[in-house]
Every structure is written in structure tokens, then in C-alpha cells.
Amino acid sequence: MKETPLSNCERRFLLRAIEEKKRLDGRQTYDYRNIRISFGTDYGCCIVELGKTRVLGQVSCELVSPKLNRATEGILFFNLELSQMAAPAFEPGRQSDLLVKLNRLLERCLRNSKCIDTESLCVVAGEKVWQIRVDLHLLNHDGNIIDAASIAAIVALCHFRRPDVSVQGDEVTLYTPEERDPVPLSIHHMPICVSFAFFQQGTYLLVDPNEREERVMDGLLVIAMNKHREICTIQSSGGIMLLKDQVLRCSKIAGVKVAEITELILKALENDQKVRKEGGKFGFAESIANQRITAFKMEKAPIDTSDVEEKAEEIIAEAEPPSEVVSTPVLWTPGTAQIGEGVENSWGDLEDSEKEDDEGGGDQAIILDSIKMDTGVEVSDIGSQDAPIILSDSEEEEMIILEPDKNPKKIRTQTTSAKQEKAPSKKPVKRRKKKRAAN
Amino acid sequence: MAEPASVAAESLAGSRARAARTVLGQVVLPGEELLLPEQEDAEGPGGAVERPLSLNAGARSRVRVVCGPGLRRCGDRLLVTKCGRLRHKEPGSGSGGGVYWVDSQQKRYVPVKGDHVIGIVTAKSGDIFKVDVGGSEPASLSYLSFEGATKRNRPNVQVGDLIYGQFVVANKDMEPEMVCIDSCGRANGMGVIGQDGLLFKVTLGLIRKLLAPDCEIIQEVGKLYPLEIVFGMNGRIWVKAKTIQQTLILANILEACEHMTSDQRKQIFSRLAES
């Protein structure tokens, strides 16, 4: 499909807004959009979201013979693909210019900067080396593909684990992940690209341009830097004339941004590592939320609660503690008893499960016990007849056991409590809160 | 409220057509068949109903039901073609069984005859303009379809201008054609849209919501600032206020309205009204 043309009024509006230092989404000139990094279940798979731009990165490895002129070095292979779902203008044969430009920039940023130690990828010199392949897919295009792609590439490489190999003389043993834990790649530093868009012949500049802003920009400057403030790659496109101090200023801004992004990446990697070690759930199903068409969805906006008038804590502190009501149980009919104050039983005769023992009084205890023995059988029958009464789907049952002196103790039981219900016990009051269908 | 899992299971299990009445407001999936009210009685409990023989057996009273977007007639039943919630509207007056349609989320526009849309002029060739409306093909707009346009007096339209017009021809077999003039020859608000202002895109469902009669959002927005606003059924909205800041605020509010409950909206409006 052809790209939607940019109308004159949009172009005029955007340029005027930039002159007044206003951006469409309310960001400041040097602000990045929200970056979200989520990992998949496999090592080396991640999705990076820069605002609405999404890139999926996947790293894989293979044992191959090395290049002839580099016999002791591993091979790196980078590939960025613009998927057709990213924008209507992306078609299989169409976006060649943009694609070539992005791929070249990515290669220069990651390969020429020597961020990965290729010597460590060598297994047997001249015969077997590791070939590491990084595949990046653009899932949604909302501007600034190169930044998102470089973050996805470096995060995927840091997250990846290759199988362990040991060499003894002539023997090479490749261990499966079950035999020995996979080993991370040796990464020296993390180069990250930062894009600057220029407008009105270099007068105005914006960091992290949106898709709309990219359409009206005059030129783009991309600086790839790591957190040690080393510039790995710098590229200026669009043919604008930039002054020396403009480029220096941009590199300073890039230094600050790269430091922030690197911190974010390290935190995300650490979190994922922790979750995996503790045995928690990880993967895309956990980190990417479900979207339903029948529900309202809105990103959480930070709310300033400093000028709240009333707080719940004050109200709770001022309120009186609830009164303790302990009274003797009242037996209404065989099988139905009531203790304490409560609303009238609206179930009527159907309710057979609410039966309580007596706290004190031997006579009453014996009567109730015998009734309980009788109704113990009834209840199970009725329980099976009234099968569909399900109060909750939880597998746990909350049992409140009231001891005469102490406070009610809550005990959770996993499976059916049929045994406990039938066993005649002198234990004072047992009240089953939730009924199970299958008794 | 919606249980897509049970719906799918039911439709897979029996592939029995369900009565449209019972499914109102629930999520329906493409391929489901729905029975209209009159047919339910006939199908009845399993179909083994004894009816007395009547001489005029064919003249069953038919109720005229309008089949809206997302539904298609398939024999006597309605076939669902889009996934979403099933809706129904009672007829205001007279006979007829009302309208059934499926509320679905969609961003890609398909030209429909009679729709008013905002288009961007992409080319001028001879007597016609090519206008991009967000569909699969650009629509064609003749220069004579403006109010007061004659062969000598051509309208002042440049490439890249915004046009508000309606479709006179829009079907899947032909290139769509639009005009900026109504059947009486008057512009009626259509034509070239002014120079300033901001154009942005939203989902089609939001546009329908905003264009519904008595939409609160529009009334509240109108109280905030004086503004000009044009809604195109192809998901495009053009907005203009006095300053750039106000225009940006309005654009962001309208985009966010889709996912806000009315309470959240009221909060935001009250906060804006204060500042």
C-alpha cells in the first residue's frame, strides 16, 4: 500500500509547534519515550517497546567453520527485518532504501565497535567457531526504529546463553543445557544508538523523533555510544549542515541518555535473572498484558496524592474497634444453628451445611453431637444433590476454627474437607465458610 | 460480561444457530449463525412441532430486519462476518424488526456510499483530483463537484490540502468517487478545510461514538475552549483552536477518550477547566 501522504496543514502545524518547543505527545525536547523491555522464555529473546515502536530480538548460535582469513574468531551476523505489520507502507519488495540504511548502521554500531569478544567464540582454531546470529523484527513503526533496534540487539545478546563446550586435546565435547548450564557471551560494552532529528535547517533539534516528526524533519543525526562515553558510530543523513558545537552538544546529550538506558537495561536483565533463579514465571505471557476488546484499558498515570483531604488511616484510627460478640448458639432446626448476631438466614431449608457445635454445656453438646452424627450422612447426600452450588472457584478453603479462649484461627485446607466434616470431634465450633460442590 | 471461551465452545460443539435475542451484548465470532425472532418460534424445541395445516402456509408474517455492519444474510439467517459485540436497535416507528449490527474495533477504513470523510489531495490530473481517504484506492473528485464551480471558475485546491466530502460511488468493484456538494447543489459544510489546525487518526469506533447524538464528550470539549472540529468517518479528525497548546490538548483528549471511563474524563475536564 502506498504511504499515507502528509497533508500541508499537518506539516505546517508540526513545524510551528516545534518552533514553540511543543511536541505532539507533550514531551520535552530531550525526552525519550517510555522504554519497556520484556524477555521470552528462551534465552536471547526479548521485545523492546520505545513508546509504540516495538522490536523483537532473537539470538541463536551454531558451530561452523571460521572464515579463512580469521581462523580464530567467531562470526557475527546481524539482520533487521521490517515486518509488514509494522506499517501499511512496508511491503515485501518496497522498503529497500530504509532497510539497507538501518542494517548498515546496526552493523557498524555492533560489529565495528567490537562489543562482543569474538576470540572467545573460537572452539577449535581453524575448524570450529561459534556463529552468533542476531535477528531483529520490527513489529510496529512509530518512529525511531534504529534506537529501538540497537537496544533490542544488545539486550538480546546480553541475555543469550550459548551451550558450554570443553576441549581436551583433540576431543571437543558439546554439552546440552541439561548437562551443563549454558554460558553467557562475553560482552565488553553496550553500544546504544541515540537519534537526533533536525528541523528548519538545523535550528531546532528533537531527541527520539516520533513517526510524524520524522516525516517533517530535515535531517537525522545518529550517535552510537556506550556508558563509558566512547562514541562507537556517528552518522548524519539528510544533507543538513551541522555546526561543530551542535555535534558536540548532541554527543553530550547522547552520553546522558545512554547512561540512563544502560541502567534500565541492566535492571531489566537483573530482574529476569532473579525471577528465573527463584523459579517464578517468566516469559512473554507474563510480562505482556492481555488486551481485551470488552474492557477499558489505560496506562496508569501518576497521580499526585499530596493534597488529599482525608486518608483512610486516619479514619481507621479514629473509629472504635468492633465490638466482640460472643453468645451461645441457638438451634433453629436440626441441622441449622446460629451463633452470634447476623442477618436472617435467607437460604431457608436449603441451608444444611451451616451447623455448629456448642461451646460449653455438656448436655447440649451431646444432643448436638448426635444430631450431627445423623445429619452428617444427610449432608453428604444433599451435598451431592445440590451439586451446582459453587461459591468460589478457589481451590483453597477457608476454615475458621473458633477456640473458646483464643481468637479465630484461619486454617486453609487444600482438598475436600469431607473427612473433617464427618469426623465427630469435641473441638468447639467449626464453621465452614465455603461449600464445595464435590463433597 | 462477555465470555468468549464459552461462546466458542458452544458454536464449535453443536454449530447450532442461536437466537439473536439471546446473544445481544455478547461477543460473537465470524461464522456464527443467528436466528431472527420470527424463526425461533418456527424452529422451536427441536423442530418437532405440530402445526395445524393452513391453506395459506407460505404467507408467514415477515418482519423487516435491517442487517448492519458485520452481519450478512445467509438464507433465512444472519451470518456474523466480524468479531465484536452484537447490538440491536428497536425501530422508532412503524413496522420493521429494527437494526442488528456488530460493534467491532477497526482502524482501517472501507469506503461506504454516503459517508462523510476527510481526504488528502495527492494528485491533480486534468479534471479530477485524486484524494487519499485511507482505503485501498484513492478516490476521485471532479473539480466541478464544488459549490459554485464552473469550467471557468475552478476551485482553489492544491496537492496536500484537506477535503471534507461524501462518497457517491463506493463499492468493492469500482474506484470510489466523492463530491463536495449535496444533492441540492449546496456545499453544506463540505469542501476544502482551512489551512491551520491538526489532523490525527483514531479508530472508527471512536468516531461513531463521538458522532452519536447527545455525545457528552463533544459538549464538554466545547465548553473548554472555542474550537473548530471536523470528523471524518474514515477515522480522521481535524481540530483547530486558538493556540497550538490548546489544539494539542484537544487532540490528546480525543485520542484518550477511547479508553477512559466517564468519571476519569470528567476529572480531566475539571482539571483543565481550572488551569
Short mmCIF file of N, CA, C and O in Angstrom, two decimals, chain A residues 27-88:
data_model
loop_
_atom_site.label_atom_id
_atom_site.label_comp_id
_atom_site.label_asym_id
_atom_site.label_seq_id
_atom_site.Cartn_x
_atom_site.Cartn_y
_atom_site.Cartn_z
N ARG A 27 6.04 15.70 25.28
CA ARG A 27 7.40 15.50 25.81
C ARG A 27 8.19 16.80 25.70
O ARG A 27 7.83 17.71 24.96
N GLN A 28 9.31 16.83 26.43
CA GLN A 28 10.24 17.94 26.26
C GLN A 28 11.18 17.62 25.11
O GLN A 28 11.20 16.51 24.60
N THR A 29 12.01 18.59 24.76
CA THR A 29 12.88 18.42 23.59
C THR A 29 13.83 17.25 23.74
O THR A 29 14.12 16.56 22.77
N TYR A 30 14.34 17.03 24.94
CA TYR A 30 15.36 15.99 25.12
C TYR A 30 14.79 14.73 25.76
O TYR A 30 15.54 13.91 26.25
N ASP A 31 13.48 14.57 25.78
CA ASP A 31 12.90 13.42 26.47
C ASP A 31 12.76 12.22 25.55
O ASP A 31 12.35 12.36 24.40
N TYR A 32 13.03 11.06 26.12
CA TYR A 32 12.78 9.81 25.43
C TYR A 32 11.36 9.35 25.78
O TYR A 32 10.82 9.70 26.81
N ARG A 33 10.79 8.50 24.93
CA ARG A 33 9.51 7.88 25.30
C ARG A 33 9.79 6.74 26.29
O ARG A 33 10.94 6.38 26.51
N ASN A 34 8.72 6.19 26.82
CA ASN A 34 8.89 5.09 27.79
C ASN A 34 9.48 3.88 27.12
O ASN A 34 9.00 3.44 26.09
N ILE A 35 10.50 3.32 27.75
CA ILE A 35 11.13 2.11 27.21
C ILE A 35 10.70 0.93 28.08
O ILE A 35 10.83 0.97 29.30
N ARG A 36 10.20 -0.11 27.46
CA ARG A 36 9.81 -1.33 28.18
C ARG A 36 10.55 -2.50 27.58
O ARG A 36 10.51 -2.70 26.38
N ILE A 37 11.19 -3.27 28.44
CA ILE A 37 11.92 -4.44 27.95
C ILE A 37 11.29 -5.68 28.57
O ILE A 37 11.15 -5.75 29.78
N SER A 38 10.90 -6.63 27.72
CA SER A 38 10.37 -7.89 28.27
C SER A 38 11.07 -9.06 27.61
O SER A 38 11.45 -8.98 26.45
N PHE A 39 11.25 -10.12 28.37
CA PHE A 39 12.02 -11.27 27.89
C PHE A 39 11.10 -12.45 27.64
O PHE A 39 10.08 -12.62 28.30
N GLY A 40 11.53 -13.31 26.70
CA GLY A 40 10.77 -14.53 26.44
C GLY A 40 11.28 -15.67 27.29
O GLY A 40 12.17 -15.50 28.12
N THR A 41 10.72 -16.86 27.08
CA THR A 41 11.15 -17.99 27.90
C THR A 41 12.53 -18.49 27.48
O THR A 41 13.30 -18.95 28.32
N ASP A 42 12.86 -18.38 26.20
CA ASP A 42 14.20 -18.81 25.77
C ASP A 42 15.21 -17.75 26.10
O ASP A 42 14.89 -16.56 26.13
N TYR A 43 16.44 -18.16 26.28
CA TYR A 43 17.49 -17.18 26.47
C TYR A 43 17.77 -16.50 25.14
O TYR A 43 17.88 -17.14 24.10
N GLY A 44 17.90 -15.19 25.16
CA GLY A 44 18.24 -14.47 23.94
C GLY A 44 17.06 -13.93 23.18
O GLY A 44 17.21 -13.45 22.07
N CYS A 45 15.86 -13.98 23.77
CA CYS A 45 14.67 -13.49 23.09
C CYS A 45 14.09 -12.34 23.89
O CYS A 45 13.84 -12.49 25.08
N CYS A 46 13.88 -11.19 23.25
CA CYS A 46 13.35 -10.07 24.02
C CYS A 46 12.52 -9.19 23.10
O CYS A 46 12.69 -9.20 21.89
N ILE A 47 11.62 -8.42 23.70
CA ILE A 47 10.85 -7.41 22.97
C ILE A 47 11.11 -6.07 23.63
O ILE A 47 10.97 -5.93 24.84
N VAL A 48 11.49 -5.08 22.83
CA VAL A 48 11.73 -3.74 23.35
C VAL A 48 10.67 -2.80 22.80
O VAL A 48 10.44 -2.77 21.59
N GLU A 49 10.00 -2.07 23.70
CA GLU A 49 8.99 -1.11 23.26
C GLU A 49 9.46 0.29 23.58
O GLU A 49 9.66 0.62 24.74
N LEU A 50 9.62 1.11 22.55
CA LEU A 50 10.01 2.50 22.74
C LEU A 50 8.77 3.31 22.38
O LEU A 50 8.53 3.63 21.22
N GLY A 51 7.95 3.65 23.39
CA GLY A 51 6.65 4.22 23.08
C GLY A 51 5.83 3.16 22.40
O GLY A 51 5.59 2.10 22.95
N LYS A 52 5.40 3.41 21.15
CA LYS A 52 4.63 2.39 20.44
C LYS A 52 5.48 1.61 19.44
O LYS A 52 5.00 0.65 18.85
N THR A 53 6.73 2.01 19.26
CA THR A 53 7.60 1.26 18.36
C THR A 53 8.04 -0.01 19.06
O THR A 53 8.56 0.04 20.17
N ARG A 54 7.84 -1.17 18.42
CA ARG A 54 8.20 -2.44 19.04
C ARG A 54 9.17 -3.20 18.15
O ARG A 54 8.95 -3.31 16.95
N VAL A 55 10.22 -3.73 18.78
CA VAL A 55 11.19 -4.55 18.05
C VAL A 55 11.38 -5.85 18.81
O VAL A 55 11.55 -5.84 20.03
N LEU A 56 11.36 -6.96 18.08
CA LEU A 56 11.60 -8.27 18.69
C LEU A 56 13.00 -8.71 18.31
O LEU A 56 13.37 -8.66 17.13
N GLY A 57 13.80 -9.10 19.29
CA GLY A 57 15.16 -9.55 19.01
C GLY A 57 15.34 -10.99 19.42
O GLY A 57 14.86 -11.41 20.45
N GLN A 58 16.04 -11.76 18.58
CA GLN A 58 16.27 -13.18 18.90
C GLN A 58 17.69 -13.53 18.51
O GLN A 58 18.12 -13.25 17.40
N VAL A 59 18.42 -14.14 19.45
CA VAL A 59 19.81 -14.53 19.19
C VAL A 59 19.88 -16.05 19.14
O VAL A 59 19.27 -16.73 19.95
N SER A 60 20.65 -16.57 18.17
CA SER A 60 20.84 -18.01 18.09
C SER A 60 22.30 -18.28 17.73
O SER A 60 22.99 -17.39 17.26
N CYS A 61 22.75 -19.50 17.98
CA CYS A 61 24.16 -19.80 17.73
C CYS A 61 24.30 -21.15 17.04
O CYS A 61 23.41 -22.00 17.11
N GLU A 62 25.43 -21.31 16.38
CA GLU A 62 25.67 -22.52 15.60
C GLU A 62 27.17 -22.72 15.49
O GLU A 62 27.91 -21.74 15.42
N LEU A 63 27.60 -23.97 15.41
CA LEU A 63 29.02 -24.25 15.23
C LEU A 63 29.32 -24.37 13.74
O LEU A 63 28.72 -25.20 13.06
N VAL A 64 30.25 -23.55 13.25
CA VAL A 64 30.59 -23.57 11.82
C VAL A 64 32.10 -23.47 11.68
O VAL A 64 32.81 -23.26 12.66
N SER A 65 32.56 -23.62 10.45
CA SER A 65 34.00 -23.40 10.24
C SER A 65 34.25 -21.92 10.04
O SER A 65 33.42 -21.22 9.45
N PRO A 66 35.37 -21.42 10.53
CA PRO A 66 35.58 -19.97 10.50
C PRO A 66 35.96 -19.47 9.11
O PRO A 66 36.22 -20.26 8.21
N LYS A 67 35.98 -18.15 9.01
CA LYS A 67 36.42 -17.55 7.75
C LYS A 67 37.91 -17.82 7.58
O LYS A 67 38.65 -17.92 8.55
N LEU A 68 38.33 -17.84 6.32
CA LEU A 68 39.72 -18.25 6.06
C LEU A 68 40.73 -17.26 6.60
O LEU A 68 41.78 -17.65 7.10
N ASN A 69 40.40 -15.97 6.51
CA ASN A 69 41.39 -15.01 6.96
C ASN A 69 41.26 -14.68 8.44
O ASN A 69 42.02 -13.90 8.97
N ARG A 70 40.24 -15.24 9.08
CA ARG A 70 40.09 -15.01 10.52
C ARG A 70 39.83 -16.36 11.17
O ARG A 70 38.69 -16.70 11.49
N ALA A 71 40.89 -17.12 11.29
CA ALA A 71 40.70 -18.51 11.70
C ALA A 71 40.38 -18.65 13.18
O ALA A 71 39.88 -19.68 13.62
N THR A 72 40.71 -17.66 13.98
CA THR A 72 40.50 -17.82 15.42
C THR A 72 39.36 -16.96 15.94
O THR A 72 39.23 -16.77 17.14
N GLU A 73 38.56 -16.43 15.07
CA GLU A 73 37.48 -15.56 15.53
C GLU A 73 36.13 -16.14 15.17
O GLU A 73 35.97 -16.74 14.10
N GLY A 74 35.18 -15.90 16.05
CA GLY A 74 33.82 -16.32 15.75
C GLY A 74 33.18 -15.39 14.72
O GLY A 74 33.76 -14.39 14.33
N ILE A 75 31.99 -15.74 14.28
CA ILE A 75 31.30 -14.98 13.24
C ILE A 75 30.05 -14.35 13.83
O ILE A 75 29.29 -15.00 14.56
N LEU A 76 29.83 -13.08 13.52
CA LEU A 76 28.62 -12.39 13.97
C LEU A 76 27.77 -12.06 12.76
O LEU A 76 28.31 -11.66 11.73
N PHE A 77 26.48 -12.19 12.92
CA PHE A 77 25.60 -11.94 11.78
C PHE A 77 24.38 -11.17 12.29
O PHE A 77 23.69 -11.62 13.19
N PHE A 78 24.14 -9.99 11.72
CA PHE A 78 23.02 -9.17 12.17
C PHE A 78 22.01 -9.03 11.05
O PHE A 78 22.39 -8.85 9.90
N ASN A 79 20.74 -9.04 11.39
CA ASN A 79 19.72 -8.90 10.37
C ASN A 79 18.51 -8.18 10.96
O ASN A 79 17.94 -8.64 11.95
N LEU A 80 18.12 -7.07 10.36
CA LEU A 80 16.91 -6.38 10.79
C LEU A 80 15.88 -6.51 9.69
O LEU A 80 16.19 -6.28 8.53
N GLU A 81 14.66 -6.91 10.06
CA GLU A 81 13.59 -7.02 9.06
C GLU A 81 12.44 -6.11 9.43
O GLU A 81 12.05 -6.03 10.58
N LEU A 82 11.89 -5.46 8.41
CA LEU A 82 10.73 -4.61 8.64
C LEU A 82 9.50 -5.44 8.29
O LEU A 82 9.20 -5.65 7.13
N SER A 83 8.80 -5.88 9.32
CA SER A 83 7.65 -6.75 9.08
C SER A 83 6.50 -5.96 8.46
O SER A 83 6.37 -4.77 8.68
N GLN A 84 5.66 -6.64 7.68
CA GLN A 84 4.53 -5.93 7.03
C GLN A 84 3.52 -5.43 8.03
O GLN A 84 2.71 -4.58 7.69
N MET A 85 3.54 -5.98 9.25
CA MET A 85 2.55 -5.49 10.20
C MET A 85 3.01 -4.20 10.87
O MET A 85 2.26 -3.58 11.61
N ALA A 86 4.26 -3.77 10.59
CA ALA A 86 4.75 -2.58 11.27
C ALA A 86 4.10 -1.31 10.73
O ALA A 86 3.81 -0.40 11.49
N ALA A 87 3.91 -1.23 9.43
CA ALA A 87 3.29 -0.03 8.86
C ALA A 87 2.69 -0.44 7.52
O ALA A 87 3.20 -1.34 6.86
N PRO A 88 1.60 0.21 7.10
CA PRO A 88 0.98 -0.20 5.83
C PRO A 88 1.91 0.02 4.64
O PRO A 88 1.75 -0.62 3.61
#
